[in-house]
Coordinates of C-alpha atoms in Angstrom, one line a residue:
M790 CA 0.0 0.0 0.0
W791 CA 2.8 2.5 0.9
R792 CA 4.6 1.6 -2.3
N793 CA 1.5 2.3 -4.5
T794 CA 1.1 5.6 -2.7
C795 CA 4.7 6.5 -3.5
K796 CA 4.2 5.7 -7.1
L797 CA 1.0 7.8 -7.3
L798 CA 2.7 10.8 -5.6
S799 CA 5.7 10.5 -7.9
N800 CA 3.5 10.6 -11.0
P801 CA 4.1 13.9 -12.8
N802 CA 0.5 14.3 -13.8
Y803 CA -0.6 14.0 -10.1
N804 CA 2.0 16.5 -9.0
H805 CA 0.9 18.9 -11.7
N806 CA -2.8 18.6 -10.7
H807 CA -2.0 18.8 -7.0
N808 CA 0.1 22.0 -7.4
H809 CA -2.7 23.5 -9.5
L810 CA -5.3 22.8 -6.8
K811 CA -2.9 24.1 -4.1
S812 CA -2.3 27.4 -6.0
S813 CA -6.0 27.8 -6.6
Y814 CA -6.9 27.1 -3.0
Y815 CA -4.4 29.7 -1.7
S816 CA -5.3 32.4 -4.1
S817 CA -5.8 35.8 -2.5
S818 CA -9.6 35.8 -3.1
N819 CA -10.1 32.4 -1.3
F820 CA -7.8 33.5 1.6
N821 CA -9.5 36.8 1.9
A822 CA -12.9 34.9 2.0
V823 CA -11.6 32.8 4.9
F824 CA -9.8 35.4 7.0
G825 CA -11.3 38.6 5.6
W826 CA -8.5 40.9 6.3
A827 CA -5.0 40.3 4.8
P828 CA -4.6 38.9 1.2
S829 CA -1.1 40.2 1.3
L830 CA -0.2 37.7 3.9
A831 CA -1.6 34.9 1.7
T832 CA 0.7 36.0 -1.1
H833 CA 3.6 36.1 1.3
Y834 CA 3.1 32.7 2.8
C835 CA 2.0 30.9 -0.4
S836 CA 4.3 32.3 -3.0
S837 CA 6.7 29.4 -2.7
P838 CA 7.2 26.1 -0.8
S839 CA 10.4 27.6 0.8
S840 CA 8.5 30.4 2.4
A841 CA 6.0 27.9 3.8
T842 CA 8.8 25.8 5.2
S843 CA 10.4 28.8 6.8
G844 CA 7.0 29.8 8.2
S845 CA 6.7 26.3 9.7
L846 CA 10.1 26.6 11.3
K847 CA 9.2 30.0 12.9
L848 CA 6.1 28.4 14.4
G849 CA 8.2 25.7 16.0
I850 CA 7.3 22.9 13.7
S851 CA 10.4 20.7 13.4
S852 CA 11.7 19.8 9.9
H853 CA 13.5 16.7 11.1
K854 CA 11.9 13.3 10.4
S855 CA 12.6 9.9 11.9
D856 CA 14.6 7.3 10.1
G857 CA 11.4 5.3 9.5
I858 CA 9.8 7.8 7.2
R859 CA 12.8 9.7 5.8
S860 CA 12.7 7.8 2.5
F861 CA 9.0 8.3 2.1
S862 CA 9.2 12.1 2.7
S863 CA 12.2 12.6 0.4
S864 CA 10.7 10.6 -2.5
S865 CA 7.3 12.4 -2.5
A866 CA 5.8 15.9 -2.6
A867 CA 3.2 15.1 0.1
G868 CA 5.3 16.4 3.0
P869 CA 5.8 19.9 1.6
A870 CA 2.2 20.0 0.4
V871 CA 0.9 19.3 4.0
V872 CA 3.2 21.9 5.4
D873 CA 2.0 24.4 2.7
H874 CA -1.5 23.5 3.7
L875 CA -1.1 24.2 7.5
S876 CA 1.5 26.9 7.9
P877 CA -0.3 29.8 6.3
S878 CA -3.4 29.2 8.4
L879 CA -1.5 29.0 11.6
A880 CA 0.7 31.9 10.8
S881 CA -2.2 34.0 9.8
A882 CA -4.1 33.1 12.9
V883 CA -1.2 34.1 15.1
Q884 CA -0.8 37.4 13.2
L885 CA -4.5 38.1 13.5
G886 CA -4.4 37.5 17.2
R887 CA -1.4 39.8 17.6
H888 CA -3.1 42.5 15.6
Y889 CA -6.3 42.6 17.6
T890 CA -4.4 42.2 20.9
R891 CA -2.3 45.3 20.2
C892 CA -5.4 47.2 19.0
Y893 CA -7.4 46.4 22.1
W894 CA -4.4 47.2 24.3
E895 CA -4.1 50.7 22.8
L896 CA -7.8 51.2 22.6
S897 CA -8.2 50.5 26.3
K898 CA -5.2 52.6 27.3
A899 CA -4.0 49.6 29.2
R900 CA -1.3 51.4 31.3
L901 CA -3.8 54.0 32.4
S902 CA -6.4 51.4 33.2
M903 CA -3.8 49.4 35.3
L904 CA -3.1 52.6 37.3
V905 CA -6.9 52.8 37.9
V906 CA -6.9 49.2 39.0
A907 CA -4.0 49.9 41.4
T908 CA -5.9 52.7 43.1
S909 CA -9.0 50.5 43.3
G910 CA -7.0 47.7 44.8
T911 CA -5.4 50.0 47.4
G912 CA -8.9 51.2 48.4
Y913 CA -10.0 47.6 48.7
V914 CA -7.2 46.7 51.1
L915 CA -7.7 49.9 53.2
G916 CA -11.4 49.1 53.5
S917 CA -10.9 45.5 54.5
A918 CA -12.0 44.7 58.1
G919 CA -9.2 43.1 60.1
S920 CA -5.6 42.4 59.1
A921 CA -6.6 39.6 56.6
V922 CA -7.7 40.6 53.0
D923 CA -10.0 38.6 50.9
L924 CA -7.8 37.8 47.9
A925 CA -10.6 36.4 45.8
G926 CA -12.7 39.5 46.4
L927 CA -9.7 41.7 45.6
C928 CA -9.1 39.9 42.3
W929 CA -12.7 40.1 41.2
T930 CA -12.8 43.8 42.1
C931 CA -9.6 44.5 40.2
A932 CA -10.9 42.5 37.2
G933 CA -14.2 44.4 37.1
T934 CA -12.5 47.7 37.5
M935 CA -10.1 46.9 34.7
M936 CA -13.0 46.1 32.4
V937 CA -15.0 49.2 33.2
A938 CA -11.9 51.4 32.8
S939 CA -11.1 49.8 29.5
S940 CA -14.6 50.5 28.3
A941 CA -14.5 54.1 29.4
N942 CA -11.2 54.7 27.6
S943 CA -12.4 52.9 24.5
L944 CA -15.5 55.1 24.3
N945 CA -13.3 58.2 24.9
Q946 CA -11.3 57.3 21.8
V947 CA -14.4 56.6 19.8
F948 CA -15.7 60.1 20.5
E949 CA -12.4 61.8 19.9
K950 CA -11.4 59.9 16.8
N951 CA -11.2 63.1 14.6
N952 CA -9.4 65.1 17.3
D953 CA -6.9 62.4 17.8
A954 CA -6.1 62.3 14.1
K955 CA -4.9 65.9 14.4
M956 CA -2.5 65.4 17.3
K957 CA 1.0 64.0 17.0
R958 CA 0.7 62.2 20.3
T959 CA -2.5 60.3 19.4
R960 CA -2.7 60.1 15.6
L961 CA -1.3 56.5 15.6
R962 CA -4.1 55.1 17.8
P963 CA -6.2 52.3 16.4
L964 CA -9.1 54.4 15.2
P965 CA -7.3 57.4 13.6
S966 CA -4.9 55.0 11.9
R967 CA -7.8 52.9 10.7
R968 CA -6.6 49.7 12.2
L969 CA -10.0 49.3 13.7
T970 CA -13.5 50.5 12.7
V971 CA -15.8 52.5 14.9
P972 CA -18.5 49.8 15.1
H973 CA -15.8 47.3 16.1
A974 CA -14.5 49.6 18.9
L975 CA -18.1 50.2 20.1
T976 CA -18.8 46.5 20.3
W977 CA -15.6 46.0 22.3
A978 CA -16.3 48.9 24.7
S979 CA -19.9 47.7 25.3
S980 CA -18.9 44.1 25.9
V981 CA -16.2 44.8 28.4
G982 CA -18.2 47.5 30.1
V983 CA -21.2 45.3 30.7
A984 CA -19.0 42.4 31.8
G985 CA -17.1 44.6 34.2
A986 CA -20.3 46.0 35.8
A987 CA -21.7 42.5 36.1
I988 CA -18.6 41.2 37.8
L989 CA -18.7 44.1 40.3
A990 CA -22.4 43.5 41.0
C991 CA -22.1 39.7 41.4
K992 CA -18.8 39.3 43.1
A993 CA -18.6 42.6 45.1
N994 CA -21.8 44.5 45.8
M995 CA -24.3 46.9 44.1
L996 CA -22.6 49.9 45.6
A997 CA -19.3 49.1 43.9
A998 CA -21.1 48.4 40.6
G999 CA -23.0 51.6 40.8
L1000 CA -19.8 53.6 41.4
G1001 CA -18.1 51.8 38.5
V1002 CA -21.0 52.5 36.1
S1003 CA -21.4 56.2 37.2
N1004 CA -17.7 56.7 36.7
L1005 CA -17.9 55.3 33.2
I1006 CA -20.8 57.6 32.3
L1007 CA -19.0 60.6 33.9
Y1008 CA -15.8 59.9 32.0
A1009 CA -17.2 59.0 28.6
F1010 CA -20.3 61.2 28.4
V1011 CA -19.4 64.2 30.5
Y1012 CA -15.6 64.7 30.7
T1013 CA -14.9 63.7 27.1
P1014 CA -17.2 66.2 25.4
L1015 CA -16.4 68.8 28.0
K1016 CA -12.7 68.8 26.8
Q1017 CA -13.9 70.6 23.7
I1018 CA -16.1 73.1 25.5
H1019 CA -14.6 74.4 28.7
P1020 CA -11.3 74.2 30.7
V1021 CA -13.2 73.0 33.7
N1022 CA -12.9 69.5 32.2
T1023 CA -9.6 69.1 34.2
W1024 CA -11.5 69.3 37.5
V1025 CA -14.2 67.0 36.2
G1026 CA -11.5 64.5 35.2
A1027 CA -10.0 64.7 38.7
V1028 CA -13.4 63.6 40.1
V1029 CA -13.3 60.7 37.7
G1030 CA -9.9 59.7 38.9
A1031 CA -10.9 59.9 42.6
I1032 CA -13.8 57.4 42.3
P1033 CA -11.9 54.1 41.8
P1034 CA -10.4 54.0 45.3
L1035 CA -13.8 54.7 46.7
L1036 CA -15.1 51.8 44.6
G1037 CA -12.5 49.5 46.1
W1038 CA -13.3 50.6 49.6
A1039 CA -17.1 50.0 49.0
A1040 CA -16.4 46.6 47.5
A1041 CA -14.5 45.6 50.6
S1042 CA -16.7 47.1 53.3
G1043 CA -20.0 47.6 51.6
E1044 CA -20.2 51.3 52.7
V1045 CA -18.6 54.7 52.2
S1046 CA -17.4 56.3 55.4
L1047 CA -15.3 59.3 56.3
N1048 CA -12.1 57.2 56.5
S1049 CA -12.6 56.1 52.9
M1050 CA -12.1 59.7 51.7
I1051 CA -8.4 59.9 52.3
L1052 CA -7.1 58.3 49.1
P1053 CA -9.8 59.8 46.9
A1054 CA -8.9 63.2 48.2
A1055 CA -5.3 62.5 47.5
L1056 CA -6.0 61.4 44.0
Y1057 CA -8.2 64.4 43.3
F1058 CA -5.6 67.0 44.4
W1059 CA -2.8 65.0 42.8
Q1060 CA -4.4 65.0 39.4
I1061 CA -4.5 68.8 39.1
P1062 CA -0.7 69.4 39.1
H1063 CA -0.2 66.3 37.1
F1064 CA -2.4 67.4 34.3
M1065 CA -1.4 71.0 34.5
A1066 CA 2.2 70.0 33.9
L1067 CA 1.1 67.7 31.0
A1068 CA -1.2 70.4 29.5
Y1069 CA 1.7 72.9 29.7
L1070 CA 4.1 70.5 27.9
C1071 CA 1.5 69.6 25.2
R1072 CA -0.1 73.0 24.6
S1073 CA 0.5 73.1 20.8
D1074 CA -0.8 69.5 20.5
Y1075 CA -4.0 70.2 22.5
A1076 CA -4.6 73.4 20.4
A1077 CA -4.2 71.4 17.2
G1078 CA -6.7 68.8 18.5
G1079 CA -9.3 71.4 19.3
F1080 CA -9.3 70.9 23.1
K1081 CA -10.1 73.7 25.6
M1082 CA -7.4 73.2 28.2
F1083 CA -6.6 75.6 31.0
S1084 CA -3.1 76.2 29.9
L1085 CA -4.2 77.4 26.4
A1086 CA -5.8 80.5 28.0
D1087 CA -2.7 81.2 30.0
A1088 CA 0.0 82.5 27.7
S1089 CA 2.6 83.2 30.5
G1090 CA 1.8 80.0 32.3
R1091 CA 1.6 81.8 35.7
R1092 CA -1.9 80.8 36.5
T1093 CA -1.2 77.2 35.4
A1094 CA 1.7 77.0 37.8
A1095 CA -0.2 78.7 40.6
V1096 CA -3.1 76.2 40.3
A1097 CA -0.6 73.3 40.4
L1098 CA 1.2 74.7 43.5
R1099 CA -2.0 75.4 45.3
N1100 CA -3.3 71.8 44.9
C1101 CA 0.1 70.4 45.9
L1102 CA -0.3 72.3 49.2
Y1103 CA -3.7 70.8 49.6
L1104 CA -2.1 67.4 49.9
V1105 CA -0.1 68.4 53.1
P1106 CA -2.8 67.7 55.7
L1107 CA -3.9 64.4 54.3
G1108 CA -1.2 62.5 56.2
F1109 CA -2.3 64.0 59.5
L1110 CA -6.0 63.2 58.8
A1111 CA -5.1 59.6 57.9
C1112 CA -3.4 59.2 61.3
D1113 CA -6.1 61.1 63.2
W1114 CA -9.0 59.1 61.7
G1115 CA -7.3 55.8 62.5
V1116 CA -6.5 54.8 58.9
T1117 CA -2.7 54.7 59.4
S1118 CA -0.1 55.0 62.1
S1119 CA 1.6 58.2 63.1
W1120 CA 4.7 57.4 60.9
F1121 CA 2.6 57.9 57.8
C1122 CA 1.9 61.5 58.8
L1123 CA 5.6 62.3 58.8
E1124 CA 6.4 60.5 55.6
S1125 CA 3.4 61.9 53.7
S1126 CA 4.3 65.5 54.8
L1127 CA 7.9 65.1 53.6
L1128 CA 6.7 63.6 50.3
T1129 CA 4.2 66.4 49.7
L1130 CA 6.7 69.1 50.6
A1131 CA 9.1 67.7 48.0
I1132 CA 6.5 67.8 45.2
S1133 CA 5.4 71.2 46.4
A1134 CA 9.0 72.5 46.1
L1135 CA 9.1 71.4 42.5
A1136 CA 5.8 73.1 41.8
F1137 CA 7.1 76.3 43.5
S1138 CA 10.2 76.1 41.2
F1139 CA 7.9 75.8 38.2
Y1140 CA 5.9 78.8 39.5
L1141 CA 9.0 80.9 39.8
N1142 CA 10.5 79.8 36.5
R1143 CA 8.0 78.6 34.0
T1144 CA 10.1 76.6 31.6
T1145 CA 9.5 73.3 29.8
Q1146 CA 12.3 71.7 31.9
N1147 CA 10.6 72.6 35.2
A1148 CA 7.2 71.5 34.0
R1149 CA 8.7 68.1 33.0
R1150 CA 10.3 67.8 36.4
M1151 CA 7.0 68.4 38.1
F1152 CA 5.3 65.9 35.8
H1153 CA 7.8 63.2 36.6
A1154 CA 7.6 64.0 40.3
S1155 CA 3.8 63.5 40.1
L1156 CA 4.3 60.1 38.5
L1157 CA 6.5 59.1 41.4
Y1158 CA 4.3 60.6 44.1
L1159 CA 1.2 58.5 43.7
P1160 CA 2.8 55.0 44.0
V1161 CA 4.9 56.1 47.0
F1162 CA 1.9 57.6 48.7
M1163 CA -0.2 54.5 48.2
S1164 CA 2.6 52.3 49.3
G1165 CA 2.9 54.3 52.5
L1166 CA -0.8 53.9 53.1
L1167 CA -0.6 50.2 52.8
F1168 CA 2.5 49.8 54.8
H1169 CA 1.3 51.9 57.7
R1170 CA -2.3 50.7 57.6
V1171 CA -4.0 50.2 60.9
S1172 CA -6.5 47.3 60.8
D1173 CA -9.7 47.2 62.8
N1174 CA -8.2 44.6 65.2
Q1175 CA -5.4 47.0 66.1
Q1176 CA -7.8 49.8 66.5
C1177 CA -9.9 47.6 68.9
L1178 CA -6.8 46.7 70.9
S1179 CA -5.9 50.4 71.2
E1180 CA -9.5 51.3 72.2
D1181 CA -9.5 48.4 74.8
S1182 CA -6.2 49.6 76.2
L1183 CA -7.5 53.1 76.4
G1184 CA -10.7 51.9 78.1
R1185 CA -8.7 49.9 80.7
I1186 CA -6.6 53.0 81.4
T1187 CA -9.7 55.0 81.8
E1188 CA -11.2 52.4 84.1
L1189 CA -8.1 52.3 86.3
E1190 CA -7.9 56.1 86.7
P1191 CA -10.8 56.3 89.2
V1192 CA -9.4 53.4 91.2
V1193 CA -5.9 55.0 91.4
E1194 CA -7.5 58.4 92.1
G1195 CA -9.6 56.9 94.9
R1196 CA -6.5 55.3 96.4
E1197 CA -4.7 58.6 96.3
N1198 CA -7.7 60.4 97.8
L1199 CA -7.9 57.8 100.6
K1200 CA -4.2 58.1 101.3
H1201 CA -4.5 61.8 101.3
G1202 CA -7.6 61.6 103.6
N1203 CA -5.7 59.5 106.1
Q1204 CA -2.9 61.9 106.2
E1205 CA -5.4 64.8 106.8
T1206 CA -7.1 62.7 109.5
N1207 CA -3.9 62.0 111.3
S1208 CA -2.9 65.6 111.1
A1209 CA -6.3 66.7 112.4
I1210 CA -6.0 64.2 115.3
G1211 CA -2.6 65.6 116.1
K1212 CA -4.0 69.1 116.1
Q1213 CA -6.9 68.1 118.4
A1214 CA -4.5 66.6 121.1
R1215 CA -4.8 68.0 124.6
A1216 CA -2.4 70.6 125.6
P1217 CA 0.2 69.6 128.2
V1218 CA -0.3 70.8 131.8
A1219 CA 3.3 70.2 133.1
Y1220 CA 6.5 68.6 132.1
A1221 CA 8.2 65.9 134.3
S1222 CA 11.2 63.7 133.7
A1223 CA 10.7 60.0 133.2
A1224 CA 13.1 57.1 133.0
P1225 CA 15.1 56.0 131.2
F1226 CA 15.8 59.5 129.9
P1227 CA 15.5 61.8 133.0
F1228 CA 17.1 64.7 131.1
L1229 CA 14.3 64.8 128.6
P1230 CA 11.0 66.6 129.5
A1231 CA 7.9 64.4 129.2
P1232 CA 4.5 66.1 128.9
S1233 CA 2.0 65.4 131.6
Y1234 CA -1.7 65.7 130.6
A1235 CA -4.5 66.6 132.8
T1236 CA -7.1 63.9 133.3
S1237 CA -10.6 64.8 132.4

């Protein structure tokens, strides 16, 4: 049977017909009908058997055969034909996966979304009762936050497609560069947004899901169009950035309390100098894109630097409040104050000398400030158990104070009684000597 097969494959007529079928199957029209996106890849991978072989080697398919089938593969064209049949499909699938992965990564602003996840995760840890943290709940909260943030960023790029095409910093994004279509981006944004909200609702609670959905709406449908209308968009965007840690706290504790406002307040005040520095550095780019940024109406940059400096100073008391409200230990108060004074010094330098170099220094300092601040919060976090121990110790001290005070009063009362008795002693009538010390006068009292 193997011999007949070898004779059939070695027949020139069979090879001619097989090659004709192979070339017709891998024509660009058929390949485009199957994959629908890249006929050029079909031409590249199917132009010659050598290219297909090299493609198979790149995919990790070994070209070495065992001794038992080496004669069969060398005497027939079936081996290269099979490789030609498989390698373009696999290579095209890999290339397609890489293409969409990169597009979704850029469309979601993945690095920015991961920063949002970090703030939400920090809020979850701070809001957890006790020293132990529910790792499963933390992972579900981070996953839901990542999906909601990706959806919001994708919708932002959908609405700003024409503006991004005019800016050097954003013109290579998936939509302006036409690597993705708008319907495709909307489908992606809707899918991950609904999935993220569902995860937060099912695995966390409805309060966390409501905060996530409200933040998505605020970012995509309020902040994004406001960027082309009024400079107040920076402050609205700061509110958007302050909600994720509140979401994490709500997911862990199921409520929003006064203690939960420390990290959101820090994020709100931090974003103002961060974006003021960025807007100052990218003024020409924002003007070309048609955005109404605060720095564009400030030719000298003095007001921009003043706003940045003022909001840096607003960060100073947060360390004290975190300690006073029982969120962290007293060490965080000192560390936070030093960190905030450092970034305030750079903001003051930018205020005195408004140059691109000073703006860039303040921008880089703001990038360093946030992870250090959040790390300090986590390192010096005071759990509920520690707070209860402190309260119990304080209560015991308070209970012991009346006892000690009573003992001191009793002792003091005894002393006063003894002194009063001494004062009420009868006066001596005469002095007489008594043995064994006849030279000492001894008082003699009158008998009543």
